[in-house]
mmCIF file of C-alpha atoms and ligand atoms in Angstrom:
data_model
loop_
_atom_site.group_PDB
_atom_site.id
_atom_site.type_symbol
_atom_site.label_atom_id
_atom_site.label_comp_id
_atom_site.label_asym_id
_atom_site.label_seq_id
_atom_site.Cartn_x
_atom_site.Cartn_y
_atom_site.Cartn_z
ATOM 1 C CA MET A 1 0.000 0.000 0.000
ATOM 2 C CA LEU A 2 2.770 2.377 0.867
ATOM 3 C CA GLN A 3 5.116 2.091 -2.087
ATOM 4 C CA ARG A 4 5.561 5.206 -4.185
ATOM 5 C CA LEU A 5 4.261 5.270 -7.710
ATOM 6 C CA THR A 6 7.098 5.673 -10.123
ATOM 7 C CA ALA A 7 7.157 7.702 -13.290
ATOM 8 C CA ALA A 8 6.876 4.389 -15.152
ATOM 9 C CA ASP A 9 3.563 3.681 -13.383
ATOM 10 C CA ALA A 10 2.230 7.044 -14.417
ATOM 11 C CA GLU A 11 3.194 6.266 -17.990
ATOM 12 C CA LEU A 12 0.811 3.305 -17.971
ATOM 13 C CA TYR A 13 -1.784 5.869 -18.975
ATOM 14 C CA THR A 14 -1.907 8.106 -21.975
ATOM 15 C CA ARG A 15 -2.802 11.711 -21.401
ATOM 16 C CA GLU A 16 -6.274 11.131 -22.916
ATOM 17 C CA GLU A 17 -6.890 8.122 -20.649
ATOM 18 C CA ARG A 18 -5.891 10.138 -17.636
ATOM 19 C CA ILE A 19 -8.194 12.998 -18.499
ATOM 20 C CA ALA A 20 -11.091 10.618 -19.108
ATOM 21 C CA ALA A 21 -10.443 8.770 -15.841
ATOM 22 C CA LEU A 22 -10.095 11.921 -13.777
ATOM 23 C CA HIS A 23 -13.308 13.164 -15.311
ATOM 24 C CA LYS A 24 -15.041 9.965 -14.234
ATOM 25 C CA LEU A 25 -13.859 10.594 -10.691
ATOM 26 C CA ARG A 26 -15.929 13.767 -10.626
ATOM 27 C CA GLU A 27 -19.230 12.231 -11.679
ATOM 28 C CA PRO A 28 -21.952 12.674 -9.063
ATOM 29 C CA PHE A 29 -22.559 9.761 -6.720
ATOM 30 C CA ALA A 30 -25.871 7.903 -6.867
ATOM 31 C CA PRO A 31 -28.320 8.840 -4.081
ATOM 32 C CA GLN A 32 -27.952 5.391 -2.495
ATOM 33 C CA GLU A 33 -24.185 5.964 -2.214
ATOM 34 C CA VAL A 34 -24.670 9.157 -0.210
ATOM 35 C CA ARG A 35 -24.765 8.791 3.565
ATOM 36 C CA TYR A 36 -25.500 11.200 6.367
ATOM 37 C CA ARG A 37 -23.619 11.988 9.513
ATOM 38 C CA PRO A 38 -24.877 14.212 12.309
ATOM 39 C CA GLN A 39 -23.320 17.565 13.026
ATOM 40 C CA PRO A 40 -24.746 19.012 16.262
ATOM 41 C CA TRP A 41 -25.144 22.777 16.034
ATOM 42 C CA CYS A 42 -26.118 23.446 19.678
ATOM 43 C CA LYS A 43 -23.060 24.447 21.680
ATOM 44 C CA LYS A 44 -24.737 23.487 24.956
ATOM 45 C CA CYS A 45 -25.438 20.003 23.618
ATOM 46 C CA SER A 46 -21.806 19.466 22.625
ATOM 47 C CA GLN A 47 -20.699 20.528 26.128
ATOM 48 C CA ALA A 48 -23.250 18.285 27.887
ATOM 49 C CA GLN A 49 -22.231 15.302 30.043
ATOM 50 C CA GLY A 50 -23.068 11.715 29.198
ATOM 51 C CA TRP A 51 -23.868 10.091 25.871
ATOM 52 C CA PRO A 52 -25.377 11.048 23.627
ATOM 53 C CA LYS A 53 -24.617 14.636 24.516
ATOM 54 C CA VAL A 54 -27.933 16.504 24.885
ATOM 55 C CA CYS A 55 -28.515 19.756 26.745
ATOM 56 C CA GLU A 56 -31.626 20.535 28.789
ATOM 57 C CA HIS A 57 -33.246 22.370 25.849
ATOM 58 C CA HIS A 58 -32.987 19.488 23.394
ATOM 59 C CA HIS A 59 -34.019 15.892 23.064
ATOM 60 C CA GLU A 60 -32.306 12.640 22.322
ATOM 61 C CA ILE A 61 -33.559 11.069 19.107
ATOM 62 C CA LYS A 62 -32.656 8.147 16.886
ATOM 63 C CA CYS A 63 -31.955 9.890 13.596
ATOM 64 C CA GLN A 64 -32.980 7.550 10.774
ATOM 65 C CA ARG A 65 -31.137 9.617 8.189
ATOM 66 C CA CYS A 66 -27.919 9.429 10.202
ATOM 67 C CA GLY A 67 -27.981 5.615 10.276
ATOM 68 C CA GLY A 68 -30.317 5.310 13.281
ATOM 69 C CA GLN A 69 -27.787 6.586 15.783
ATOM 70 C CA LYS A 70 -28.794 8.226 19.053
ATOM 71 C CA ILE A 71 -28.059 11.933 18.892
ATOM 72 C CA THR A 72 -29.410 15.314 19.956
ATOM 73 C CA ASP A 73 -32.234 16.573 17.783
ATOM 74 C CA ALA A 74 -30.232 19.806 17.523
ATOM 75 C CA HIS A 75 -28.129 18.578 14.623
ATOM 76 C CA ILE A 76 -28.049 18.849 10.884
ATOM 77 C CA CYS A 77 -27.619 15.726 8.771
ATOM 78 C CA LEU A 78 -24.519 16.274 6.633
ATOM 79 C CA LYS A 79 -24.161 14.353 3.405
ATOM 80 C CA TYR A 80 -20.976 12.420 2.839
ATOM 81 C CA ILE A 81 -19.562 9.545 0.826
ATOM 82 C CA GLY A 82 -18.533 6.519 2.868
ATOM 83 C CA HIS A 83 -15.093 4.946 2.751
ATOM 84 C CA ALA A 84 -16.388 1.945 0.757
ATOM 85 C CA GLU A 85 -18.044 4.132 -1.866
ATOM 86 C CA ALA A 86 -14.979 6.357 -2.171
ATOM 87 C CA THR A 87 -12.717 3.310 -2.543
ATOM 88 C CA ASN A 88 -15.052 1.788 -5.099
ATOM 89 C CA ARG A 89 -15.008 4.962 -7.165
ATOM 90 C CA LEU A 90 -11.222 5.185 -7.029
ATOM 91 C CA LEU A 91 -10.892 1.536 -8.104
ATOM 92 C CA ASN A 92 -13.296 2.071 -10.994
ATOM 93 C CA VAL A 93 -11.276 5.041 -12.156
ATOM 94 C CA ASP A 94 -7.810 3.605 -11.589
ATOM 95 C CA PRO A 95 -7.191 0.055 -10.283
ATOM 96 C CA PHE A 96 -3.649 1.189 -9.401
ATOM 97 C CA TRP A 97 -4.694 4.136 -7.238
ATOM 98 C CA ASN A 98 -2.618 4.510 -4.129
ATOM 99 C CA TRP A 99 -2.189 6.540 -0.985
ATOM 100 C CA GLU A 100 0.655 7.037 1.432
ATOM 101 C CA PRO A 101 1.257 9.145 4.534
ATOM 102 C CA LEU A 102 3.022 12.422 3.856
ATOM 103 C CA SER A 103 5.481 11.677 6.643
ATOM 104 C CA LEU A 104 6.569 8.694 8.752
ATOM 105 C CA ASP A 105 7.721 8.560 12.374
ATOM 106 C CA GLN A 106 10.948 6.908 13.614
ATOM 107 C CA LEU A 107 9.252 3.489 13.577
ATOM 108 C CA GLY A 108 8.243 3.927 9.957
ATOM 109 C CA LEU A 109 4.563 4.340 10.863
ATOM 110 C CA PRO A 110 2.295 7.113 9.596
ATOM 111 C CA GLN A 111 3.027 10.351 11.417
ATOM 112 C CA TYR A 112 0.014 12.016 13.044
ATOM 113 C CA ASP A 113 -0.080 15.686 13.869
ATOM 114 C CA GLY A 114 -1.019 17.344 17.168
ATOM 115 C CA ASN A 115 -4.728 17.167 16.305
ATOM 116 C CA ARG A 116 -4.545 13.395 15.716
ATOM 117 C CA GLY A 117 -4.858 14.064 12.029
ATOM 118 C CA MET A 118 -2.765 12.889 9.128
ATOM 119 C CA TRP A 119 -1.663 14.284 5.788
ATOM 120 C CA ILE A 120 -1.573 11.863 2.896
ATOM 121 C CA ARG A 121 -0.627 11.770 -0.762
ATOM 122 C CA LEU A 122 -3.332 10.311 -2.984
ATOM 123 C CA THR A 123 -2.239 9.171 -6.427
ATOM 124 C CA VAL A 124 -4.771 8.529 -9.172
ATOM 125 C CA CYS A 125 -3.694 7.853 -12.755
ATOM 126 C CA GLY A 126 -0.213 9.060 -11.856
ATOM 127 C CA VAL A 127 -1.474 12.405 -10.538
ATOM 128 C CA THR A 128 -0.690 13.027 -6.869
ATOM 129 C CA ARG A 129 -2.511 15.393 -4.533
ATOM 130 C CA ILE A 130 -2.445 15.748 -0.795
ATOM 131 C CA GLY A 131 -5.306 15.512 1.670
ATOM 132 C CA TYR A 132 -5.905 15.684 5.382
ATOM 133 C CA GLY A 133 -7.985 13.424 7.606
ATOM 134 C CA ASP A 134 -8.908 13.282 11.270
ATOM 135 C CA ALA A 135 -11.128 11.108 13.449
ATOM 136 C CA THR A 136 -13.401 13.462 15.318
ATOM 137 C CA GLY A 137 -14.851 11.656 18.326
ATOM 138 C CA LYS A 138 -13.388 8.205 17.631
ATOM 139 C CA ASP A 139 -10.765 6.208 19.499
ATOM 140 C CA GLY A 140 -8.386 3.309 18.996
ATOM 141 C CA ALA A 141 -8.359 1.222 15.821
ATOM 142 C CA ASN A 142 -11.607 2.821 14.649
ATOM 143 C CA ALA A 143 -9.924 6.201 14.826
ATOM 144 C CA VAL A 144 -7.087 5.065 12.548
ATOM 145 C CA LYS A 145 -9.536 3.752 9.954
ATOM 146 C CA GLU A 146 -11.542 6.931 10.201
ATOM 147 C CA ILE A 147 -8.450 9.104 9.759
ATOM 148 C CA ILE A 148 -7.415 7.189 6.646
ATOM 149 C CA GLY A 149 -10.921 7.193 5.155
ATOM 150 C CA ASP A 150 -11.334 10.868 5.916
ATOM 151 C CA ALA A 151 -7.966 11.753 4.386
ATOM 152 C CA ILE A 152 -8.740 9.784 1.208
ATOM 153 C CA ARG A 153 -12.090 11.542 0.851
ATOM 154 C CA ASN A 154 -10.423 14.896 1.484
ATOM 155 C CA ALA A 155 -7.680 14.271 -1.066
ATOM 156 C CA GLY A 156 -10.343 12.915 -3.452
ATOM 157 C CA MET A 157 -12.168 16.222 -3.099
ATOM 158 C CA ARG A 158 -9.053 17.895 -4.476
ATOM 159 C CA PHE A 159 -9.584 15.820 -7.611
ATOM 160 C CA GLY A 160 -13.234 16.926 -7.642
ATOM 161 C CA MET A 161 -14.635 13.697 -6.160
ATOM 162 C CA ALA A 162 -18.013 14.368 -4.469
ATOM 163 C CA LEU A 163 -17.194 18.048 -4.689
ATOM 164 C CA ASN A 164 -20.841 19.073 -4.314
ATOM 165 C CA LEU A 165 -21.051 17.432 -0.881
ATOM 166 C CA TRP A 166 -18.359 19.615 0.643
ATOM 167 C CA THR A 167 -19.203 22.925 2.217
ATOM 168 C CA SER A 168 -17.413 26.064 1.137
ATOM 169 C CA SER A 169 -15.410 26.109 4.371
ATOM 170 C CA ASP A 170 -14.165 22.557 3.658
ATOM 171 C CA LEU A 171 -13.016 23.792 0.302
ATOM 172 C CA GLU A 172 -10.850 26.527 1.761
ATOM 173 C CA ILE A 173 -7.177 25.821 1.459
ATOM 174 C CA LEU A 174 -6.291 23.823 4.568
ATOM 175 C CA GLU A 175 -2.572 24.013 4.338
ATOM 176 C CA PRO A 176 -0.464 27.132 3.942
ATOM 177 C CA GLY A 177 1.569 27.405 0.785
ATOM 178 C CA VAL A 178 -0.147 24.566 -1.066
ATOM 179 C CA PRO A 179 -2.325 25.808 -3.890
ATOM 180 C CA LEU A 180 -5.557 24.196 -4.964
ATOM 181 C CA ALA A 181 -5.240 21.819 -7.867
ATOM 182 C CA PRO A 182 -5.762 23.775 -11.097
ATOM 183 C CA GLU A 183 -8.865 21.757 -12.022
ATOM 184 C CA LEU A 184 -10.362 22.308 -8.596
ATOM 185 C CA ALA A 185 -9.581 26.000 -8.696
ATOM 186 C CA ALA A 186 -11.262 26.154 -12.110
ATOM 187 C CA GLU A 187 -14.194 24.145 -10.809
ATOM 188 C CA LEU A 188 -14.642 26.626 -8.002
ATOM 189 C CA GLY A 189 -14.244 29.483 -10.410
ATOM 190 C CA ARG A 190 -11.271 31.051 -8.756
ATOM 191 C CA THR A 191 -7.615 31.435 -8.710
ATOM 192 C CA ASN A 192 -6.004 30.632 -5.389
ATOM 193 C CA ASP A 193 -7.002 32.967 -2.568
ATOM 194 C CA ALA A 194 -9.464 34.775 -4.818
ATOM 195 C CA PRO A 195 -13.182 34.807 -3.979
ATOM 196 C CA ALA A 196 -14.956 31.520 -4.615
ATOM 197 C CA ILE A 197 -17.599 33.125 -6.780
ATOM 198 C CA LYS A 198 -16.732 35.008 -9.909
ATOM 199 C CA SER A 199 -18.538 36.885 -12.588
ATOM 200 C CA ALA A 200 -18.845 35.626 -16.126
ATOM 201 C CA PRO A 201 -17.189 37.548 -18.907
ATOM 202 C CA GLN A 202 -20.161 39.426 -20.303
ATOM 203 C CA PRO A 203 -21.071 40.041 -23.930
ATOM 204 C CA VAL A 204 -21.023 43.783 -24.508
ATOM 205 C CA ALA A 205 -24.344 45.649 -24.272
ATOM 206 C CA GLN A 206 -26.262 42.567 -23.182
ATOM 207 C CA GLU A 207 -27.380 44.282 -20.024
ATOM 208 C CA THR A 208 -27.751 47.850 -19.028
ATOM 209 C CA GLY A 209 -25.799 47.460 -15.784
ATOM 210 C CA GLY A 210 -22.081 48.103 -15.586
ATOM 211 C CA GLN A 211 -19.443 45.403 -15.390
ATOM 212 C CA ALA A 212 -17.721 47.281 -12.571
ATOM 213 C CA ASP A 213 -20.852 47.214 -10.411
ATOM 214 C CA PHE A 214 -21.397 43.558 -11.207
ATOM 215 C CA ASP A 215 -17.814 42.630 -10.323
ATOM 216 C CA ARG A 216 -18.014 44.608 -7.097
ATOM 217 C CA ILE A 217 -21.281 42.940 -6.084
ATOM 218 C CA VAL A 218 -20.120 39.447 -6.989
ATOM 219 C CA GLY A 219 -16.917 40.138 -5.061
ATOM 220 C CA GLN A 220 -19.009 40.627 -1.909
ATOM 221 C CA LEU A 221 -20.766 37.280 -2.259
ATOM 222 C CA PRO A 222 -18.230 34.998 -0.530
ATOM 223 C CA ARG A 223 -18.251 37.148 2.621
ATOM 224 C CA SER A 224 -22.046 37.333 2.601
ATOM 225 C CA TRP A 225 -22.661 33.677 1.787
ATOM 226 C CA GLU A 226 -23.654 32.632 5.325
ATOM 227 C CA SER A 227 -25.897 35.635 6.021
ATOM 228 C CA ALA A 228 -29.406 36.043 4.625
ATOM 229 C CA VAL A 229 -29.404 39.690 5.697
ATOM 230 C CA ALA A 230 -26.196 40.447 3.810
ATOM 231 C CA LEU A 231 -27.482 38.546 0.759
ATOM 232 C CA LYS A 232 -30.658 40.617 0.755
ATOM 233 C CA GLN A 233 -28.507 43.743 0.637
ATOM 234 C CA ILE A 234 -26.648 42.268 -2.312
ATOM 235 C CA LYS A 235 -29.970 41.560 -3.978
ATOM 236 C CA ALA A 236 -31.105 45.166 -3.554
ATOM 237 C CA ASP A 237 -27.746 46.433 -4.751
ATOM 238 C CA ALA A 238 -27.789 44.194 -7.836
ATOM 239 C CA GLU A 239 -31.354 45.160 -8.713
ATOM 240 C CA LYS A 240 -30.560 48.835 -8.345
ATOM 241 C CA HIS A 241 -27.643 48.512 -10.766
ATOM 242 C CA HIS A 242 -29.554 46.232 -13.174
ATOM 243 C CA VAL A 243 -27.061 43.399 -12.956
ATOM 244 C CA PHE A 244 -29.160 40.839 -11.089
ATOM 245 C CA ASP A 245 -29.773 38.724 -14.205
ATOM 246 C CA ARG A 246 -26.174 38.481 -15.218
ATOM 247 C CA LYS A 247 -24.570 35.098 -14.872
ATOM 248 C CA ALA A 248 -22.249 34.299 -11.997
ATOM 249 C CA GLN A 249 -20.601 31.082 -10.925
ATOM 250 C CA GLY A 250 -21.772 29.408 -7.734
ATOM 251 C CA PRO A 251 -19.489 27.679 -5.221
ATOM 252 C CA ASP A 252 -20.173 24.348 -6.953
ATOM 253 C CA GLY A 253 -18.917 25.781 -10.236
ATOM 254 C CA THR A 254 -22.267 26.063 -12.009
ATOM 255 C CA TRP A 255 -23.042 29.192 -13.978
ATOM 256 C CA MET A 256 -26.442 30.706 -13.274
ATOM 257 C CA PRO A 257 -28.116 34.088 -13.067
ATOM 258 C CA LEU A 258 -26.992 35.965 -9.972
ATOM 259 C CA ARG A 259 -30.704 36.249 -9.152
ATOM 260 C CA THR A 260 -31.050 32.461 -8.896
ATOM 261 C CA LEU A 261 -27.807 32.051 -6.976
ATOM 262 C CA VAL A 262 -28.723 34.650 -4.362
ATOM 263 C CA THR A 263 -32.429 33.810 -4.078
ATOM 264 C CA VAL A 264 -31.833 30.087 -3.639
ATOM 265 C CA ARG A 265 -29.112 30.725 -1.061
ATOM 266 C CA ILE A 266 -31.369 33.061 0.955
ATOM 267 C CA ALA A 267 -34.090 30.387 0.923
ATOM 268 C CA GLU A 268 -31.575 27.748 2.097
ATOM 269 C CA LEU A 269 -30.399 29.940 4.968
ATOM 270 C CA GLN A 270 -33.949 30.760 5.994
ATOM 271 C CA GLN A 271 -34.943 27.111 5.911
ATOM 272 C CA ALA A 272 -31.956 26.146 8.055
ATOM 273 C CA ALA A 273 -32.858 28.900 10.544
ATOM 274 C CA GLN A 274 -36.445 27.677 10.694
ATOM 275 C CA GLU A 275 -35.306 24.115 11.325
ATOM 276 C CA ARG A 276 -33.093 25.346 14.149
ATOM 277 C CA ASN A 277 -35.954 27.360 15.659
ATOM 278 C CA ALA A 278 -38.338 24.434 15.372
ATOM 279 C CA ALA A 279 -35.835 22.212 17.160
ATOM 280 C CA ALA A 280 -35.068 24.789 19.877
HETATM 281 ZN ZN1 ZN B 1 -28.836 21.736 22.922
HETATM 282 ZN ZN1 ZN B 2 -29.418 13.234 11.362
#
């Protein structure tokens, strides 16, 4: 498992084969391959004693979506791809795919960092990218498996695998000095460190609004992405300058009218707030 791929291995594939395979890696997963894991949002719950951790304002439930586990009702069910599904996809794309720890300790074992996390190199079709995994809330042998699975999924994300299931904060650059893979940066519509949402080059005279206003407004989107109030201001601003129907690129890389992008996001945030209020 731990041997390095050599240049000769990478040459097993032609450039066209590699592009086709890496493209296949990015295909959406089938609904039955998507799983859910709970992410409690109530701070009091996460600080509570006992198991499952539930504060006095919330209730213990068995969440069917999250695999029937006992958990506070104050959680959101986050989509993810399991280790088996991720492995299956990698095998389908490249039977010779491989991972290795970024560094080894004196005993030659994978080196964990201070957060019990691990950096790995994931190699698919001779292309290598790094990823990071940890094992939040798990111990012992289970933790090691979780760390590895998590790191493979994270590195896979850098190839665009299950990209739509990651939140924008997951997609931030985790490690200093290591740029996003060019394809991923393109997918997210940005150059490194630039805002995640960019404006489309516009045909001249298609709209009455100015490109400068549009660029300015789109530039505010990443900062406003988690706030319905801020997004409503953007909406008003864009309407005022007649640029609300211009196309912009969402965090998942899809081009759509700014109107759709902003309106859908406001609805999502409002729905999440309602769910939190209903649970509180
Ligand atoms: Zn709570
Ligand atoms: Zn759940």
